[in-house]
Amino acid sequence: MVDYSRSLFRPTTVLVEDEAATYPLTQSILSRLPEAEVIAVTRPTSENLSLLGRRFSPRTTLLLALHRGRFLKACPGTAESYRCCLYQILHLGLGCNIGCSYCVLQGYLNNPFITQFVNLDDALAELDRELARPGVFYRIGTGEFTDSLFMDPLTGLATRLLDYFGRAQNAILELKTKSVAIAGLLDYAGEIGETVVSWSMNAPSVCAREEGHAATIVERLQAAALCRQRGYRIGLHFDPLLYFPGWEEEYQQTVAAIFEYLKGDDIIWISIGAFRFMPQVKEVLRDNHPRTNITAGEFIRGIDGKQRYFSAIRRQLYRFLVNQIKLYAPNVFIYFCMEDQYLWRDTFGFAPVDNQELSHWLDQCCHRYHNLPQ
Amino acid sequence: MLQSQDHITVKKSLFMNDLMSDTCLLSAIDFADRTFPFSYGLLPDSLSASIAKVGLLQPPLLKAGENGYKIVCGRRRLEVLRNQVLRQGCGRTSGLEVCLASAKISAQELFRRALWDNLAIREFNPVEVADIYTAALSLFSRAEVEQEIMPALKLPLRSRFQQRCQALAGFSRELRDLVAAGIVDGETVDLLREWPEAAQTILLEILADFGLRRNKLREVVSRMDDLARRDRCSPLVFLQAVRKGVAAEGESGGVEGLRQYLKTLLYPHLSAAQLEFARRQAKFAWPAGLCLEPPPDFEGGRFRLSFTFTDAQEWARACDRLTATAREDIEELCRRG
């Protein structure tokens, strides 16, 4: 029996930045971790984070800190030659403990700890200011630098965000996850608005081999079906697609599984992106996951400097997957994450002329966008 | 307050207490002992020339051991001297002036002194760094190694570098020699450390055949490693296949032949696309003198056209050839897939 109220992360040590100690979110998290050792630390800098990282195991330690920069950031889409959907990231935390071998964060973060920013009111105040701009529609997610739900039973953050986005008329919230920690979402009694709960999808063997202790594909889909029943819209993200012996059969299985649990109309969008990584991540990834062979494929250097599968391989992956999905859901909106116009045209017969157009297509998937006063 | 004169006196007294001037025979020195592993690799010609001309000016630092004197500092000087004596074909009978460490000085303290003395003179090669780090692990606490030895060696705290050092300690003599000489770089060592010894031996044979060095060697090893990972087979199995494959392709290919062979194996789709593009160009009798290149790795959509000219006539001829090219031919050439 799947426990939807179980946090994937249960730290035994909590480092609390001294200025963060009195925040309600800090108190609330600590009250849910009565057995954890709590240690006060000074404001984290890269130097003292490195020292702390040698003293406390990042696997079992949570850092509660204040975020002092902007909370709302544009998705770090790369070169203009690859189309980006202009998604906005609400930066509330860093890192997760699922342990996917392909996780690009391994090469970017200089903070070894899973970190929760506790000055939520500052984030919401910034959202107030940003969302006050008339005629602008926002798609906002929290799952770029962390998993949106993996420790939600500890933070209770999702419900706080629902309180906000349930009422916001010109924005939708997307919670992206590989977990099934959805109890907070199911039990939420308020207005959920047009909140999207999204799951990362992949081939079953990729899920088992490369995605650490993420939920299985079927568990994710069962959770998605429950969220749909509760009224959430469902997003699916096939990212990263991997090319390996037997990939066609396995991705076919996953697509078939999706439509055992969901109807085409339940799904607001499906994104697809083939595996890509910065060249320097290759060594980090091999150090952290010596048994994986995912970087040993036919990778070329993309225009943005990232390693990508050679275009003929991407084309095979995309055409196959899109055709499979269309068999079950001809009208579902499918888009590519960071892909070039040639492959868009090759797969769909059309391509967004620029990032704004792709962004507009996604906005149009949202009911709220259509109700926006012009 | 301590006066400068007092300071000198104190230092001198310390010196007198724990280091003693003495003489010993070369044969009394235990060259095999590597408790203080501060030197590995080729001996510099300049050092040989200097010792041949003026002899040993600075006495080496030794410590008494079970099998003779252990070399703390000055291994390179002593090895040069030994080589010269052997070359001359006669044993050195006269005593060698040395500095002997008293038994009162701990091994850690001697190690420290030797480390800093060497650092003041030269940079260590990667095998020396690895040997020093590995030896320090058995002499010092983890904290001392991290806080003193590693910074002195400019060895980052990341585990990759520590694993690299430990791997180097276990490599064959031949491979260590290549690393010490700078022919094999650190990234290649990182890949090789997961290879079985037999695979490393075959690599050395390939290396001897092709004379690969540093960057090209890294590329070849990286491609072999990728291939072995991709096919989930041992690099050993794969190296043998590569060796046979290269032989079958013809030995005349040399380094470029080997690189191309590996590239074709690792990038079958890209290689096929390149061949296909060349085939189309040949089929459409692409005008001579005009160079058309596909986008790098066929990524993105920008083809590159180039030609050279020396005067207006050549310019006009190139333009004529360009405008005479049928649009369908261009479309076919630029077709992807």
Tab-separated table of N, CA and C in Angstrom, chain A residues 71-135:
chain	number	residue	atom	x	y	z
A	71	PHE	N	13.212	35.448	-5.799
A	71	PHE	CA	12.597	34.120	-5.733
A	71	PHE	C	12.096	33.679	-7.108
A	72	LEU	N	11.629	34.654	-7.874
A	72	LEU	CA	11.060	34.318	-9.178
A	72	LEU	C	12.137	34.523	-10.233
A	73	LYS	N	12.428	33.460	-10.953
A	73	LYS	CA	13.508	33.522	-11.948
A	73	LYS	C	13.008	32.902	-13.241
A	74	ALA	N	13.574	33.386	-14.356
A	74	ALA	CA	13.253	32.752	-15.634
A	74	ALA	C	13.962	31.404	-15.689
A	75	CYS	N	13.308	30.430	-16.283
A	75	CYS	CA	13.935	29.116	-16.461
A	75	CYS	C	15.237	29.317	-17.245
A	76	PRO	N	16.335	28.691	-16.813
A	76	PRO	CA	17.614	28.951	-17.500
A	76	PRO	C	17.704	28.257	-18.849
A	77	GLY	N	16.759	28.565	-19.733
A	77	GLY	CA	16.821	28.042	-21.095
A	77	GLY	C	18.093	28.554	-21.752
A	78	THR	N	18.658	27.757	-22.646
A	78	THR	CA	19.976	28.125	-23.186
A	78	THR	C	19.849	28.889	-24.511
A	79	ALA	N	20.634	28.508	-25.496
A	79	ALA	CA	20.742	29.298	-26.734
A	79	ALA	C	19.390	29.471	-27.417
A	80	GLU	N	19.252	30.580	-28.084
A	80	GLU	CA	18.005	30.913	-28.775
A	80	GLU	C	17.684	29.887	-29.864
A	81	SER	N	18.692	29.165	-30.314
A	81	SER	CA	18.433	28.182	-31.372
A	81	SER	C	17.611	27.005	-30.865
A	82	TYR	N	17.537	26.831	-29.560
A	82	TYR	CA	16.663	25.802	-28.991
A	82	TYR	C	15.486	26.512	-28.333
A	83	ARG	N	14.312	26.014	-28.584
A	83	ARG	CA	13.104	26.703	-28.103
A	83	ARG	C	12.837	26.409	-26.621
A	84	CYS	N	12.590	27.495	-25.891
A	84	CYS	CA	12.312	27.395	-24.453
A	84	CYS	C	10.906	27.920	-24.210
A	85	CYS	N	10.187	27.330	-23.261
A	85	CYS	CA	8.772	27.703	-23.058
A	85	CYS	C	8.619	28.918	-22.137
A	86	LEU	N	9.727	29.499	-21.700
A	86	LEU	CA	9.730	30.712	-20.859
A	86	LEU	C	8.960	30.527	-19.549
A	87	TYR	N	9.174	29.418	-18.998
A	87	TYR	CA	8.612	29.041	-17.706
A	87	TYR	C	9.265	29.903	-16.610
A	88	GLN	N	8.538	30.172	-15.547
A	88	GLN	CA	9.121	30.913	-14.424
A	88	GLN	C	9.329	29.959	-13.242
A	89	ILE	N	10.442	30.138	-12.575
A	89	ILE	CA	10.750	29.257	-11.439
A	89	ILE	C	10.588	30.020	-10.134
A	90	LEU	N	9.830	29.446	-9.225
A	90	LEU	CA	9.740	30.008	-7.879
A	90	LEU	C	10.772	29.248	-7.034
A	91	HIS	N	11.811	29.971	-6.650
A	91	HIS	CA	12.996	29.329	-6.089
A	91	HIS	C	12.865	29.215	-4.566
A	92	LEU	N	12.308	28.091	-4.118
A	92	LEU	CA	12.052	27.932	-2.685
A	92	LEU	C	12.961	26.905	-2.022
A	93	GLY	N	13.700	26.181	-2.829
A	93	GLY	CA	14.574	25.167	-2.235
A	93	GLY	C	15.587	24.668	-3.235
A	94	LEU	N	16.525	23.908	-2.715
A	94	LEU	CA	17.622	23.401	-3.555
A	94	LEU	C	17.864	21.930	-3.256
A	95	GLY	N	18.030	21.161	-4.320
A	95	GLY	CA	18.455	19.771	-4.164
A	95	GLY	C	17.344	18.834	-3.744
A	96	CYS	N	17.556	17.557	-3.961
A	96	CYS	CA	16.633	16.546	-3.446
A	96	CYS	C	17.426	15.264	-3.233
A	97	ASN	N	16.832	14.286	-2.574
A	97	ASN	CA	17.607	13.082	-2.237
A	97	ASN	C	17.174	11.878	-3.057
A	98	ILE	N	16.482	12.108	-4.164
A	98	ILE	CA	16.000	10.962	-4.943
A	98	ILE	C	17.194	10.235	-5.572
A	99	GLY	N	18.161	10.997	-6.027
A	99	GLY	CA	19.408	10.363	-6.500
A	99	GLY	C	19.379	9.897	-7.934
A	100	CYS	N	18.769	10.680	-8.840
A	100	CYS	CA	18.767	10.306	-10.262
A	100	CYS	C	20.185	10.454	-10.819
A	101	SER	N	20.607	9.453	-11.556
A	101	SER	CA	21.986	9.488	-12.073
A	101	SER	C	22.177	10.625	-13.068
A	102	TYR	N	21.128	11.005	-13.758
A	102	TYR	CA	21.263	12.003	-14.822
A	102	TYR	C	21.043	13.439	-14.333
A	103	CYS	N	20.841	13.619	-13.042
A	103	CYS	CA	20.445	14.938	-12.527
A	103	CYS	C	21.530	15.987	-12.831
A	104	VAL	N	21.141	17.033	-13.550
A	104	VAL	CA	22.122	18.059	-13.927
A	104	VAL	C	22.547	18.901	-12.730
A	105	LEU	N	21.738	18.885	-11.666
A	105	LEU	CA	22.092	19.695	-10.491
A	105	LEU	C	23.429	19.257	-9.906
A	106	GLN	N	23.810	18.003	-10.156
A	106	GLN	CA	25.088	17.496	-9.640
A	106	GLN	C	26.263	18.353	-10.102
A	107	GLY	N	26.097	18.957	-11.255
A	107	GLY	CA	27.203	19.733	-11.782
A	107	GLY	C	27.099	21.219	-11.510
A	108	TYR	N	25.975	21.650	-10.941
A	108	TYR	CA	25.745	23.085	-10.799
A	108	TYR	C	25.819	23.580	-9.356
A	109	LEU	N	25.326	22.785	-8.438
A	109	LEU	CA	25.160	23.307	-7.077
A	109	LEU	C	26.469	23.231	-6.289
A	110	ASN	N	26.785	24.334	-5.578
A	110	ASN	CA	27.954	24.274	-4.712
A	110	ASN	C	27.535	24.117	-3.249
A	111	ASN	N	26.232	23.904	-3.079
A	111	ASN	CA	25.707	23.666	-1.745
A	111	ASN	C	25.409	22.173	-1.620
A	112	PRO	N	26.117	21.468	-0.739
A	112	PRO	CA	25.936	20.011	-0.700
A	112	PRO	C	24.618	19.570	-0.051
A	113	PHE	N	23.948	20.508	0.650
A	113	PHE	CA	22.784	20.108	1.448
A	113	PHE	C	21.460	20.361	0.731
A	114	ILE	N	20.526	19.503	0.991
A	114	ILE	CA	19.155	19.807	0.606
A	114	ILE	C	18.760	21.023	1.439
A	115	THR	N	18.300	22.052	0.757
A	115	THR	CA	18.073	23.323	1.440
A	115	THR	C	16.641	23.784	1.251
A	116	GLN	N	16.028	24.176	2.345
A	116	GLN	CA	14.690	24.751	2.278
A	116	GLN	C	14.784	26.213	2.704
A	117	PHE	N	14.330	27.101	1.823
A	117	PHE	CA	14.281	28.512	2.204
A	117	PHE	C	12.998	28.735	3.001
A	118	VAL	N	13.147	29.371	4.146
A	118	VAL	CA	12.000	29.441	5.049
A	118	VAL	C	11.297	30.805	5.028
A	119	ASN	N	11.887	31.789	4.329
A	119	ASN	CA	11.241	33.110	4.302
A	119	ASN	C	10.184	33.156	3.197
A	120	LEU	N	9.191	32.296	3.396
A	120	LEU	CA	8.126	32.142	2.408
A	120	LEU	C	7.351	33.434	2.191
A	121	ASP	N	7.152	34.194	3.260
A	121	ASP	CA	6.394	35.445	3.119
A	121	ASP	C	7.094	36.424	2.176
A	122	ASP	N	8.432	36.403	2.203
A	122	ASP	CA	9.171	37.258	1.269
A	122	ASP	C	8.904	36.819	-0.168
A	123	ALA	N	8.855	35.504	-0.363
A	123	ALA	CA	8.595	34.976	-1.707
A	123	ALA	C	7.196	35.397	-2.183
A	124	LEU	N	6.232	35.279	-1.273
A	124	LEU	CA	4.855	35.615	-1.659
A	124	LEU	C	4.714	37.127	-1.900
A	125	ALA	N	5.444	37.917	-1.119
A	125	ALA	CA	5.404	39.370	-1.333
A	125	ALA	C	5.978	39.718	-2.701
A	126	GLU	N	7.038	39.020	-3.061
A	126	GLU	CA	7.629	39.258	-4.391
A	126	GLU	C	6.647	38.845	-5.486
A	127	LEU	N	5.948	37.731	-5.243
A	127	LEU	CA	4.935	37.294	-6.220
A	127	LEU	C	3.837	38.339	-6.352
A	128	ASP	N	3.415	38.903	-5.226
A	128	ASP	CA	2.379	39.962	-5.246
A	128	ASP	C	2.809	41.089	-6.183
A	129	ARG	N	4.037	41.521	-6.013
A	129	ARG	CA	4.538	42.639	-6.832
A	129	ARG	C	4.611	42.241	-8.304
A	130	GLU	N	5.086	41.034	-8.564
A	130	GLU	CA	5.272	40.604	-9.958
A	130	GLU	C	3.926	40.381	-10.644
A	131	LEU	N	3.024	39.718	-9.941
A	131	LEU	CA	1.746	39.356	-10.560
A	131	LEU	C	0.807	40.553	-10.711
A	132	ALA	N	1.206	41.683	-10.130
A	132	ALA	CA	0.366	42.891	-10.259
A	132	ALA	C	0.486	43.500	-11.654
A	133	ARG	N	1.440	43.033	-12.437
A	133	ARG	CA	1.587	43.595	-13.789
A	133	ARG	C	0.367	43.203	-14.612
A	134	PRO	N	-0.340	44.191	-15.181
A	134	PRO	CA	-1.589	43.876	-15.887
A	134	PRO	C	-1.321	43.157	-17.218
A	135	GLY	N	-2.215	42.235	-17.562
A	135	GLY	CA	-2.190	41.593	-18.875
A	135	GLY	C	-1.084	40.568	-19.060
